[in-house]
PDB file of C-alpha atoms and ligand atoms in Angstrom:
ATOM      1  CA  UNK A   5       0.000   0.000   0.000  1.00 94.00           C
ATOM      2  CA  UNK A   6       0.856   3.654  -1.171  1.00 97.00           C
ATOM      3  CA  UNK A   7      -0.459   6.082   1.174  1.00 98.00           C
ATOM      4  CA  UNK A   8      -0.618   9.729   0.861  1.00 98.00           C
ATOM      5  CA  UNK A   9      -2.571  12.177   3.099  1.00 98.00           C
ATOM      6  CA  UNK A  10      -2.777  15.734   4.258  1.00 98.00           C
ATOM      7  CA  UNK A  11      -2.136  17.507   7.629  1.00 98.00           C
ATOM      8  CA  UNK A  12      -3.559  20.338   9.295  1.00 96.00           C
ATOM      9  CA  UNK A  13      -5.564  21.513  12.058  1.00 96.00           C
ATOM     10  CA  UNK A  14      -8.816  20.974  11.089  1.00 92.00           C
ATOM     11  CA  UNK A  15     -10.099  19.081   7.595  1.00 94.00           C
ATOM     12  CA  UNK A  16     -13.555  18.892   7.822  1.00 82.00           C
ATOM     13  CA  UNK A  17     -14.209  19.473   4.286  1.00 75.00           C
ATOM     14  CA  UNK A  18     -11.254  18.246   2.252  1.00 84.00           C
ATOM     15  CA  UNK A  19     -11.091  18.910  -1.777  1.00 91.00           C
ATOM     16  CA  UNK A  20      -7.408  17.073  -1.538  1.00 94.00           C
ATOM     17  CA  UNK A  21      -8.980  13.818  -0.285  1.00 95.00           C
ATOM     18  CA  UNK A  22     -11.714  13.415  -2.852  1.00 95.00           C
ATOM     19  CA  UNK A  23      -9.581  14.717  -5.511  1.00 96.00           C
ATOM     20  CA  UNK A  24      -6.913  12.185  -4.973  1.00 97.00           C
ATOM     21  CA  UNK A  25      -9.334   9.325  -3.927  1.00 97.00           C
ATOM     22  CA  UNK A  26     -11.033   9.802  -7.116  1.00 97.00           C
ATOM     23  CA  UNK A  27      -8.034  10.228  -9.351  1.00 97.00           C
ATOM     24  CA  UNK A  28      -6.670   6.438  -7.876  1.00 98.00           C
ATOM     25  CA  UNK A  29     -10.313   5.268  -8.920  1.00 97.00           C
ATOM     26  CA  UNK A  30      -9.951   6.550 -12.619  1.00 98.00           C
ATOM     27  CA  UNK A  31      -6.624   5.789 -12.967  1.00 97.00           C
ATOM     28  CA  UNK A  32      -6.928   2.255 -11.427  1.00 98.00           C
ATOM     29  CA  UNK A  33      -4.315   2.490  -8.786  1.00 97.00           C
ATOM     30  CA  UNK A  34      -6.036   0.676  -5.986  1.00 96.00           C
ATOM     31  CA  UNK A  35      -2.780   0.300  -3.896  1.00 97.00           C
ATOM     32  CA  UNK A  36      -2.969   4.066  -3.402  1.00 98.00           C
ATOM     33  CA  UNK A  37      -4.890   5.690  -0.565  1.00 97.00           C
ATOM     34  CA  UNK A  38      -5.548   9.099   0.371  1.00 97.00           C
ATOM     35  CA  UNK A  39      -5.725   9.703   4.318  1.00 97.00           C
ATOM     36  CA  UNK A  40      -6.786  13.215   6.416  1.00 97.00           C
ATOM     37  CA  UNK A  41      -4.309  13.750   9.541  1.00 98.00           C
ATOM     38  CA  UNK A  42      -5.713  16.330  11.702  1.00 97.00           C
ATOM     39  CA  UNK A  43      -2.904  17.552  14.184  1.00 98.00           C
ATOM     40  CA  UNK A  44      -3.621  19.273  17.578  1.00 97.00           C
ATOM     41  CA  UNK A  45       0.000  20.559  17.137  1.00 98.00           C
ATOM     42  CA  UNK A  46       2.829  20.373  14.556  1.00 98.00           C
ATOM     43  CA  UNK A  47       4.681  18.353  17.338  1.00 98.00           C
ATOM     44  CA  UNK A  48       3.090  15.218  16.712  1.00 98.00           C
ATOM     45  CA  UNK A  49       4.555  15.051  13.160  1.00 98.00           C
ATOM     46  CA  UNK A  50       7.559  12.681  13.994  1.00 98.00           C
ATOM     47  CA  UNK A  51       4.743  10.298  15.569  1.00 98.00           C
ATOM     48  CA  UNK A  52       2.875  10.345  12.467  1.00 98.00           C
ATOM     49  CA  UNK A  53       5.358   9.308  10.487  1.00 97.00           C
ATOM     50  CA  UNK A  54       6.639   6.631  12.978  1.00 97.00           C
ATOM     51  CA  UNK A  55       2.896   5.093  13.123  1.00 97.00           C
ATOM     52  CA  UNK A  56       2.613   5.433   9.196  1.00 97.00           C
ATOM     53  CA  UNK A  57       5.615   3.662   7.668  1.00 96.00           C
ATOM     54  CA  UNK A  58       3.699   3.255   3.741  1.00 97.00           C
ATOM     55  CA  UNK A  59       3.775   6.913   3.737  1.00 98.00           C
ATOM     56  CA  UNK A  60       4.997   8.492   0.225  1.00 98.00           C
ATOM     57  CA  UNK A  61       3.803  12.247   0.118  1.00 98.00           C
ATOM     58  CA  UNK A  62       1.579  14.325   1.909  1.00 98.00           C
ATOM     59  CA  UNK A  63      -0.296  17.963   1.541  1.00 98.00           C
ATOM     60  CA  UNK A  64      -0.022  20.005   4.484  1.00 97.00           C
ATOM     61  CA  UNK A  65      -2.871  22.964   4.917  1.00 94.00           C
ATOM     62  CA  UNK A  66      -3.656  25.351   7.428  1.00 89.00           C
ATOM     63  CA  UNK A  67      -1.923  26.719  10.094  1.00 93.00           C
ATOM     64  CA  UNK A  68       1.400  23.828   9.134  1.00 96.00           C
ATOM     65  CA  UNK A  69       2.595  25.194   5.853  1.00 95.00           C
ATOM     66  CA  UNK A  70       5.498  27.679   7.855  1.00 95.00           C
ATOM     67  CA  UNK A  71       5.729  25.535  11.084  1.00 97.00           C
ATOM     68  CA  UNK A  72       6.441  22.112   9.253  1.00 98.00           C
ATOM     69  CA  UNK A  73       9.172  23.361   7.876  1.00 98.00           C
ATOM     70  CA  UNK A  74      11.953  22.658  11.048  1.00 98.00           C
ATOM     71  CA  UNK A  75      10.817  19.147  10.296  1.00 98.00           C
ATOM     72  CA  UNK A  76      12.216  19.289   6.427  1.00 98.00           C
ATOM     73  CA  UNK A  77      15.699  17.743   5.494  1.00 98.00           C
ATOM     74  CA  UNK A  78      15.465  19.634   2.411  1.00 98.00           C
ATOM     75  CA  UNK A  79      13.269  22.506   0.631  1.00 98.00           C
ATOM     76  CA  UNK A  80      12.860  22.627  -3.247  1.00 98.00           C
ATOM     77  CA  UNK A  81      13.221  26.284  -4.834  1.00 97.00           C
ATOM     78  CA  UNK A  82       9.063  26.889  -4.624  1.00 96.00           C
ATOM     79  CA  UNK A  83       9.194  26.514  -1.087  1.00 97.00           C
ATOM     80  CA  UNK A  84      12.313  28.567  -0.509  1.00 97.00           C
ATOM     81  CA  UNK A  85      10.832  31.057  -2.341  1.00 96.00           C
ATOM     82  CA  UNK A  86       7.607  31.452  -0.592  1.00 96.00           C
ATOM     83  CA  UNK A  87       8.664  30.326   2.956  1.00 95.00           C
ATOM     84  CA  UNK A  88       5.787  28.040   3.028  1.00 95.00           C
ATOM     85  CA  UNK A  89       5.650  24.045   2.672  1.00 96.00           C
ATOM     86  CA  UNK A  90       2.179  23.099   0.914  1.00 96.00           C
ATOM     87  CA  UNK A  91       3.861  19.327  -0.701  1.00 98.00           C
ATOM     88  CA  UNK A  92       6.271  17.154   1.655  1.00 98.00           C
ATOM     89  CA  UNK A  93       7.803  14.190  -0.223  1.00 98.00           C
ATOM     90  CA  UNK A  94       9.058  11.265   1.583  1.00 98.00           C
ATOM     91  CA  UNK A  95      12.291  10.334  -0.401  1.00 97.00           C
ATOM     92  CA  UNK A  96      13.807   6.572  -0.892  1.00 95.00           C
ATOM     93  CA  UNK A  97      16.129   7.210   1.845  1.00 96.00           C
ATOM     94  CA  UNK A  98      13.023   8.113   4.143  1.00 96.00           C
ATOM     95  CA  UNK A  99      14.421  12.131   4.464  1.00 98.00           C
ATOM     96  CA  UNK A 100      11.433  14.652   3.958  1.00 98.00           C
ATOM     97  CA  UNK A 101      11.690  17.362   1.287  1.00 98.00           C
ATOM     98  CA  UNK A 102       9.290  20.338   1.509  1.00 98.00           C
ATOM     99  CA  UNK A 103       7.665  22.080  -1.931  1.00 98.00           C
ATOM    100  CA  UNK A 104       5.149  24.602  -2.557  1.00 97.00           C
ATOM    101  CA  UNK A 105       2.585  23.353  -5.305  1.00 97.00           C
ATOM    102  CA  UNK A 106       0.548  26.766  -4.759  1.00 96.00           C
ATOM    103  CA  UNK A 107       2.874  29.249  -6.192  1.00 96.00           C
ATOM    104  CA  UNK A 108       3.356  26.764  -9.501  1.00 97.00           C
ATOM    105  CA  UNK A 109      -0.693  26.218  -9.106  1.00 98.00           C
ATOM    106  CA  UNK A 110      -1.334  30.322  -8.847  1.00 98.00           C
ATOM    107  CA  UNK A 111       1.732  31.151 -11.859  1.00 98.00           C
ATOM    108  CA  UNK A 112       0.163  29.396 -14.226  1.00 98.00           C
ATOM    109  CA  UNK A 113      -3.451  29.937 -13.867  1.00 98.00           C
ATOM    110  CA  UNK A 114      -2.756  33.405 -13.406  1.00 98.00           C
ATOM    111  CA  UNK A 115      -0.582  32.821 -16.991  1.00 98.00           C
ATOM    112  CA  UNK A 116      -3.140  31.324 -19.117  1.00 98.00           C
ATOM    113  CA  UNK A 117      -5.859  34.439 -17.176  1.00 98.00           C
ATOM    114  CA  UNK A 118      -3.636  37.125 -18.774  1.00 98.00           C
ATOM    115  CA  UNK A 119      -1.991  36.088 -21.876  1.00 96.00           C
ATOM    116  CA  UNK A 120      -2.938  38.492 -24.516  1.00 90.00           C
ATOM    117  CA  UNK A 121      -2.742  41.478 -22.390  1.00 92.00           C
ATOM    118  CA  UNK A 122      -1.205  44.187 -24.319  1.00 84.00           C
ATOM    119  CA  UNK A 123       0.207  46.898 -21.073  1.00 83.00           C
ATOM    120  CA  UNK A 124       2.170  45.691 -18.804  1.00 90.00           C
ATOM    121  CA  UNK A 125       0.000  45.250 -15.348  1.00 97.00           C
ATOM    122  CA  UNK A 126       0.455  45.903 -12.186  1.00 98.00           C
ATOM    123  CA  UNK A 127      -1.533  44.051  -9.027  1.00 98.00           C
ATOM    124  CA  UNK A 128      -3.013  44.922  -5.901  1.00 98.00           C
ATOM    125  CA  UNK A 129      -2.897  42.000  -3.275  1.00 98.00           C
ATOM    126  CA  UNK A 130      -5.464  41.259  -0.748  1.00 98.00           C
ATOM    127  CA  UNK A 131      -4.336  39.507   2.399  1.00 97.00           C
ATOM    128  CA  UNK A 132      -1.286  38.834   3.535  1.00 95.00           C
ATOM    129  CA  UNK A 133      -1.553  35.053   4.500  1.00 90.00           C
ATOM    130  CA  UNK A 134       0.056  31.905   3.337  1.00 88.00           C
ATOM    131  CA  UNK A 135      -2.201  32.161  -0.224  1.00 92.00           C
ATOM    132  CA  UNK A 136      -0.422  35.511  -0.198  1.00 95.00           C
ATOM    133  CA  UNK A 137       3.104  34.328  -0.137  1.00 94.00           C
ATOM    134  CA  UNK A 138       2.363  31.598  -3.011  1.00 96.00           C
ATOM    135  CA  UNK A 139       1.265  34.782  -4.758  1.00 97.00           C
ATOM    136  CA  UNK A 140       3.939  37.490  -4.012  1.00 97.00           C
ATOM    137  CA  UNK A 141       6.819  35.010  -5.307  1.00 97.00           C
ATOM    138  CA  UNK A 142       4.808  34.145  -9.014  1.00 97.00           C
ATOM    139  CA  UNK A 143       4.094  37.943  -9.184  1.00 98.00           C
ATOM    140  CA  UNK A 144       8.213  37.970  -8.494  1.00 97.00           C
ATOM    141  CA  UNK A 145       8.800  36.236 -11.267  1.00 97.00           C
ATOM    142  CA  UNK A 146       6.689  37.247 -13.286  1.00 97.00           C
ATOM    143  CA  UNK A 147       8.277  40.745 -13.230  1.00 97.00           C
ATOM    144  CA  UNK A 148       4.663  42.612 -12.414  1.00 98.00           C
ATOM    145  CA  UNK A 149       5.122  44.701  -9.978  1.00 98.00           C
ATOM    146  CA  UNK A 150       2.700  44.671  -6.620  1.00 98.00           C
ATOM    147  CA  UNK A 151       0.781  46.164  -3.749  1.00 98.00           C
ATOM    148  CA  UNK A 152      -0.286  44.624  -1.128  1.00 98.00           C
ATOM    149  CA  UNK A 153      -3.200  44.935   0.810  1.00 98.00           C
ATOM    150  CA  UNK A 154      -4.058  44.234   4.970  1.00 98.00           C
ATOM    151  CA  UNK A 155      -6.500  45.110   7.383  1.00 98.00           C
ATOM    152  CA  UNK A 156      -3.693  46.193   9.075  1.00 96.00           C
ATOM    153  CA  UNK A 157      -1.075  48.884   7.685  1.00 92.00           C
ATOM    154  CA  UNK A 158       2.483  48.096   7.694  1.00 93.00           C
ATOM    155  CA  UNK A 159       5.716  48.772   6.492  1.00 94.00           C
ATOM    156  CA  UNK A 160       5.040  48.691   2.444  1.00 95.00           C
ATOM    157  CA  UNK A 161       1.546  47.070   3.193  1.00 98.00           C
ATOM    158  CA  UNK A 162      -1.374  49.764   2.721  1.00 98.00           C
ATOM    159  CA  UNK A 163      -4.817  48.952   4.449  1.00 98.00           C
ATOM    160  CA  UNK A 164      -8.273  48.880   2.931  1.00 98.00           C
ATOM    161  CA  UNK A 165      -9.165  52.556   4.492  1.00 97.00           C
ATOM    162  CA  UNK A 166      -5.783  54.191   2.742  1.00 97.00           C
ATOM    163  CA  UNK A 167      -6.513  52.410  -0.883  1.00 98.00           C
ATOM    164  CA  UNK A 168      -7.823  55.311  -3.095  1.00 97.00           C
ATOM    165  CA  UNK A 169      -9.786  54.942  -6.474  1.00 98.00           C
ATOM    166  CA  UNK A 170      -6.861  56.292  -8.072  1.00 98.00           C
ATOM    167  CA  UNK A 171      -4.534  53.140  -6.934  1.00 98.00           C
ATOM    168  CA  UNK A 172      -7.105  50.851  -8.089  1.00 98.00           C
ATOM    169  CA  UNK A 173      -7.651  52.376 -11.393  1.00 98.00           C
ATOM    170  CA  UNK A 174      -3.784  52.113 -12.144  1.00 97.00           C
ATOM    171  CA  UNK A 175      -3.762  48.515 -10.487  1.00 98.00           C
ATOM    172  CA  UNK A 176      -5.265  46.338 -13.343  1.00 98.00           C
ATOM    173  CA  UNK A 177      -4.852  43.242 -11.847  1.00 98.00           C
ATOM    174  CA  UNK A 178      -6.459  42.533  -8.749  1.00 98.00           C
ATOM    175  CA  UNK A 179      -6.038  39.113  -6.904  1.00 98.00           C
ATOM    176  CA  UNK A 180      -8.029  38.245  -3.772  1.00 98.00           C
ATOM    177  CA  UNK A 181      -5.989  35.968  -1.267  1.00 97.00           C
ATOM    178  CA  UNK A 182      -8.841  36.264   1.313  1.00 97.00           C
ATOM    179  CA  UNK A 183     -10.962  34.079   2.720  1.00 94.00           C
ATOM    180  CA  UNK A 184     -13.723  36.836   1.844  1.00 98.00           C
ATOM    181  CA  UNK A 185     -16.744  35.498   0.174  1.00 98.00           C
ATOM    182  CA  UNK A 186     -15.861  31.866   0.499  1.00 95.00           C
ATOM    183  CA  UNK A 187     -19.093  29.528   1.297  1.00 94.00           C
ATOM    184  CA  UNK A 188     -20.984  29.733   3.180  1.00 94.00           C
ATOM    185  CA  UNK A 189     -20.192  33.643   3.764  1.00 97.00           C
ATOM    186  CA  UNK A 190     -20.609  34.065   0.299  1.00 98.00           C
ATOM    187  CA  UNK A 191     -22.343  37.611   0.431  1.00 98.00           C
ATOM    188  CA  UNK A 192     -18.795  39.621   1.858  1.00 98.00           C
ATOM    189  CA  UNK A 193     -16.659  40.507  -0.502  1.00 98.00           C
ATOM    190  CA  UNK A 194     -13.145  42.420  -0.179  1.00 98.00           C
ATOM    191  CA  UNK A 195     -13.737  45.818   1.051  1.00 98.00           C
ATOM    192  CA  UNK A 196     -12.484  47.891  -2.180  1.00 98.00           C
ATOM    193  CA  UNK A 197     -13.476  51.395  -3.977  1.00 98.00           C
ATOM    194  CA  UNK A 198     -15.536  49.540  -6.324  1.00 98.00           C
ATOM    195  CA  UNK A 199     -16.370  52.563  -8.528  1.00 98.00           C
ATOM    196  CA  UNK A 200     -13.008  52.428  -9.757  1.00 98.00           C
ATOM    197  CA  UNK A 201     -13.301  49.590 -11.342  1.00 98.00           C
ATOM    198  CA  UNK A 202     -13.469  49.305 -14.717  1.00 98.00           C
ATOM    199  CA  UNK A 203     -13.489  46.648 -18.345  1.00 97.00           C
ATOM    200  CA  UNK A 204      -9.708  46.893 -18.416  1.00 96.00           C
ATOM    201  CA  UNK A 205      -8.775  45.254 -14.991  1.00 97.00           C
ATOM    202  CA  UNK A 206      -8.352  41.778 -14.448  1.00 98.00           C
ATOM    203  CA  UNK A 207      -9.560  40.178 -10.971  1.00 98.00           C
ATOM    204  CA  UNK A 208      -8.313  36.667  -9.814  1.00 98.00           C
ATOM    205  CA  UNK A 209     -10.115  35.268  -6.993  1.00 98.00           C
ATOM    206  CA  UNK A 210      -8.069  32.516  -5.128  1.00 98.00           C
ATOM    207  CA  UNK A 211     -11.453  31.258  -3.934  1.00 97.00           C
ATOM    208  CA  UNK A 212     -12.933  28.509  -5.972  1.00 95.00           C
ATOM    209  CA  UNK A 213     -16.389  27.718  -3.837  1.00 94.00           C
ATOM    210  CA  UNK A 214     -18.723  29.757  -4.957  1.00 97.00           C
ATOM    211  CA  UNK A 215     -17.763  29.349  -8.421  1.00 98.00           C
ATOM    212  CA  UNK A 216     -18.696  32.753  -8.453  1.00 98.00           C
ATOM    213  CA  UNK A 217     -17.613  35.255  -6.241  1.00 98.00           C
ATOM    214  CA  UNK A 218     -19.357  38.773  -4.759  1.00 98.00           C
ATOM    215  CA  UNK A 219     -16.225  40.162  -5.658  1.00 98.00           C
ATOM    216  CA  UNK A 220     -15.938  38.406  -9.356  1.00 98.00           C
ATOM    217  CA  UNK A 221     -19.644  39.268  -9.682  1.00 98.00           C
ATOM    218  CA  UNK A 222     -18.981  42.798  -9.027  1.00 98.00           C
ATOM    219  CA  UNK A 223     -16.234  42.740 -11.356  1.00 98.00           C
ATOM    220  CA  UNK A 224     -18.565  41.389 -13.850  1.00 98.00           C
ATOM    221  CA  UNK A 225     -20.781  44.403 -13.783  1.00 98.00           C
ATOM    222  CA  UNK A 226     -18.112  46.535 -14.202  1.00 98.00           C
ATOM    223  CA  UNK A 227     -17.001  45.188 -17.432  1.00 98.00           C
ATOM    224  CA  UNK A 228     -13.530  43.299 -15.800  1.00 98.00           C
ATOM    225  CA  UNK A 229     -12.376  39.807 -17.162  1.00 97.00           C
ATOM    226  CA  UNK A 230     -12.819  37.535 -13.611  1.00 98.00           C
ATOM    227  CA  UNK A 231     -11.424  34.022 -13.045  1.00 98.00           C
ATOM    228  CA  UNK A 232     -11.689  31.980  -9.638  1.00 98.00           C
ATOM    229  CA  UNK A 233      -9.412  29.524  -8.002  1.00 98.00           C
ATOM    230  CA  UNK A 234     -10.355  26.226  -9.526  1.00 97.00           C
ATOM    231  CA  UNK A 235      -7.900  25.856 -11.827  1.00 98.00           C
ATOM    232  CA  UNK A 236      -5.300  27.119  -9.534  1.00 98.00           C
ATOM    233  CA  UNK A 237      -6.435  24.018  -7.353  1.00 96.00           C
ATOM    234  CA  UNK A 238      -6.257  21.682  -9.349  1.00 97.00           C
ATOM    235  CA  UNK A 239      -2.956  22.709 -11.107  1.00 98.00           C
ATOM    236  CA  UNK A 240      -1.704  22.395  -7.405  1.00 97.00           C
ATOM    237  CA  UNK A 241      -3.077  18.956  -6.614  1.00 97.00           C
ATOM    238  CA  UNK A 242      -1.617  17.629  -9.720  1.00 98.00           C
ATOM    239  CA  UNK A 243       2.036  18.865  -9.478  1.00 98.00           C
ATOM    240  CA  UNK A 244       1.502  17.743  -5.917  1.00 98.00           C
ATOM    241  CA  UNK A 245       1.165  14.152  -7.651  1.00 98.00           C
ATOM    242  CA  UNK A 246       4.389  14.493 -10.341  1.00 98.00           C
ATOM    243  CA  UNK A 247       6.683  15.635  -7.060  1.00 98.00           C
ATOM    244  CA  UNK A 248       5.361  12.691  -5.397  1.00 98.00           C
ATOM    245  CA  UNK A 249       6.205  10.468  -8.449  1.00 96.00           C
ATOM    246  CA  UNK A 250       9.279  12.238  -9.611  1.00 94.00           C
TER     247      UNK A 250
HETATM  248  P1  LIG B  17      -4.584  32.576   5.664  1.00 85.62           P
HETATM  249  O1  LIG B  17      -3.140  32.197   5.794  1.00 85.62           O
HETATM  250  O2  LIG B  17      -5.477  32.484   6.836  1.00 85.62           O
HETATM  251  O3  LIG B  17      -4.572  34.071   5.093  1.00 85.62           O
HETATM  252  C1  LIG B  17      -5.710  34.777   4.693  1.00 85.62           C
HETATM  253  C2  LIG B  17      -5.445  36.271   4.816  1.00 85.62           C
HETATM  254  O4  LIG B  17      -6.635  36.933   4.463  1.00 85.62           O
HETATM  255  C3  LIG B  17      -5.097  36.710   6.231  1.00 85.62           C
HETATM  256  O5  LIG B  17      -3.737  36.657   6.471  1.00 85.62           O
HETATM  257  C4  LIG B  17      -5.669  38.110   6.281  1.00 85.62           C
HETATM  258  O6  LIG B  17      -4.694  39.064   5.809  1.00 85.62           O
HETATM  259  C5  LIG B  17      -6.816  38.084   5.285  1.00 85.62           C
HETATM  260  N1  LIG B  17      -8.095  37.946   5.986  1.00 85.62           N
HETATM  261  C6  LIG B  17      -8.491  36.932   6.804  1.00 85.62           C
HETATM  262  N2  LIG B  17      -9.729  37.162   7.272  1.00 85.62           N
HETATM  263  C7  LIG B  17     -10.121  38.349   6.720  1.00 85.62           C
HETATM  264  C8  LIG B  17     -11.290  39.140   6.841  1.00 85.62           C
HETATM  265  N3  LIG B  17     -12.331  38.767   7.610  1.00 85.62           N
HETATM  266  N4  LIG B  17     -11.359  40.295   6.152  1.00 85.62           N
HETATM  267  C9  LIG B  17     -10.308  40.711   5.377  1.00 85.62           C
HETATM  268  N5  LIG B  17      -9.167  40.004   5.248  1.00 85.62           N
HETATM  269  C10 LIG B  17      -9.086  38.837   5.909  1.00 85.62           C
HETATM  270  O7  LIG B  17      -5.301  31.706   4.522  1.00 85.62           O
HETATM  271  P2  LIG B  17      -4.666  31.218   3.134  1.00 85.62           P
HETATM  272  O8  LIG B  17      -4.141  29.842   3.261  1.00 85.62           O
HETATM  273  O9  LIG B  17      -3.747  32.281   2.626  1.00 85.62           O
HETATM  274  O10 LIG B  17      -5.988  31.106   2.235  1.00 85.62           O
HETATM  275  C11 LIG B  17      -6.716  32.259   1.908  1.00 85.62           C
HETATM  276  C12 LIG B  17      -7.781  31.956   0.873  1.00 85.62           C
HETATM  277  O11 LIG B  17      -7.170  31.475  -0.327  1.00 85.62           O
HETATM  278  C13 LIG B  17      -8.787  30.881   1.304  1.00 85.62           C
HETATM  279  O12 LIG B  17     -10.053  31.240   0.845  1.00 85.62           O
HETATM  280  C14 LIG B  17      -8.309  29.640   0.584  1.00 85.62           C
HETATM  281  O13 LIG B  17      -9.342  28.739   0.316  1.00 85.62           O
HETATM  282  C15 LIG B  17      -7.770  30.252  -0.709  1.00 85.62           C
HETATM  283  N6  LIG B  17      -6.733  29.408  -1.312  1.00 85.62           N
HETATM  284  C16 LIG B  17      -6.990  28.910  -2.551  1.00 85.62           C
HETATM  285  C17 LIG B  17      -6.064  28.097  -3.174  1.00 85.62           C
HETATM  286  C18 LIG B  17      -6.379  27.561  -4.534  1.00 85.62           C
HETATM  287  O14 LIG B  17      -5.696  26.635  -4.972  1.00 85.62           O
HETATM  288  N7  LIG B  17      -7.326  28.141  -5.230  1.00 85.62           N
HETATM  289  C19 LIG B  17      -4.851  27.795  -2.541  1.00 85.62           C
HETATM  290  C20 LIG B  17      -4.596  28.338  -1.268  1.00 85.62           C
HETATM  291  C21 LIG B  17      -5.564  29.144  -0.663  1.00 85.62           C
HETATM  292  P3  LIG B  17      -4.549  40.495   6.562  1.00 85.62           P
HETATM  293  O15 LIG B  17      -4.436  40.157   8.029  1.00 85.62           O
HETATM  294  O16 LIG B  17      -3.319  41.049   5.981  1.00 85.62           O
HETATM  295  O17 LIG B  17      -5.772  41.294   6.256  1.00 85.62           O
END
């Protein structure tokens, strides 16, 4: 047996577990199995590993993706770049090498969302959570410059009460890494100067249930190309799969 799971904190709902459990249905690969591993506290991780000897790979969601990483022998570029550990692989030799399958998951989708765009963009980030550092690193490399947006104001980090009309209108690309809107609260939506937006700007919410956002909906009225976070999911959940099997 092949097993493969994901920790965190609490995984009531898990996309990763039907997503993978289904995949080793289609693909006929009954030896796999896809297991949640809810952990009080990062400190139990050794046990977990001791008690599950088939492991191969595992995701690791909220609030483990910074604090598993003392636990890493090794950490592939994506996750050196973002500071954040979304993929562990469990190597031949049994050592544990951390990668982040978000910021290849977000790059791309956000890619194929604005080929074809003739001016060179620059984004305004909401949130400054884990989603956020996935996103700040493809935005990196990208070469489009960014702004990012708290509740709280910080060094280089402007809040939702200093964000004028005028910085959105110049901002074409805005991308939501907020929980903001996500079922069941899905009438909030990011707290923005909507009026200033407009058909030219480009808004990519992270979150993929509704399909729809308030925000993407309101972008939508205003004439702006919207695109949620499905794709960016699933692009994640398969490289998770290909660094597993590399
Ligand atoms: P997180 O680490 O908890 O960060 C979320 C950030 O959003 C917080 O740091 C906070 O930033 C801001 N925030 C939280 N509550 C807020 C509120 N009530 N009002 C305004 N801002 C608020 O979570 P995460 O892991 O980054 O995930 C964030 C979202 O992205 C979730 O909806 C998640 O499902 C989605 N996500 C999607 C994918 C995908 O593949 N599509 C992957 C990862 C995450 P400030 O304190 O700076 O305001």
């Amino acid at each position: 047996m092949k097993q493969f799971g994901l920790i965190g904190k609490k995984l009531g709902h898990s996309f990763s577990k039907k997503y993978f459990t289904d995949k080793f249905d289609q693909e006929q690969l009954p030896e796999n199995q896809y297991d949640l591993f809810e952990l009080f506290s990062i400190s139990e991780f050794p046990d977990l590993l001791k008690q599950h000897k088939n492991l191969c790979g595992l995701n690791v969601t909220i609030p483990y993706k910074q604090e598993v990483i003392p636990y890493l022998d090794r950490l592939a570029p994506s996750a050196e770049k973002t500071a954040a550990v979304n993929v562990i692989k469990v190597e031949q030799d049994g050592s544990l090498s951390g990668h982040n399958s978000d910021y290849y998951g977000f790059k791309t989708s956000l890619e194929r969302f604005i080929e074809g765009t003739k001016e060179p963009l620059k984004a305004l980030v909401l949130g400054t959570g884990g989603a956020a550092k996935a996103v700040q690193a493809a935005l990196k490399d990208l070469e489009i410059p960014f702004q990012m947006i708290s509740r709280t104001e910080k060094a280089e980090v402007l809040s939702y009460d200093q964000l004028k009309p005028e910085v959105v209108r110049e901002n074409l690309l805005i991308i939501n890494t907020t929980p903001l809107g996500m079922y069941p609260e899905v009438d909030r939506c990011p707290p923005l100067p909507y009026e200033a937006i407009g058909p030219a700007h480009y808004i990519f919410d992270l979150v993929y249930n509704p399909e729809t956002t308030l925000l993407m909906q309101k972008g939508q009225a205003a004439g702006a190309q919207v695109k949620n976070g499905l794709e960016m999911l699933h692009l994640q959940a398969e490289r998770s799969w290909e660094i597993w099997n590399a």
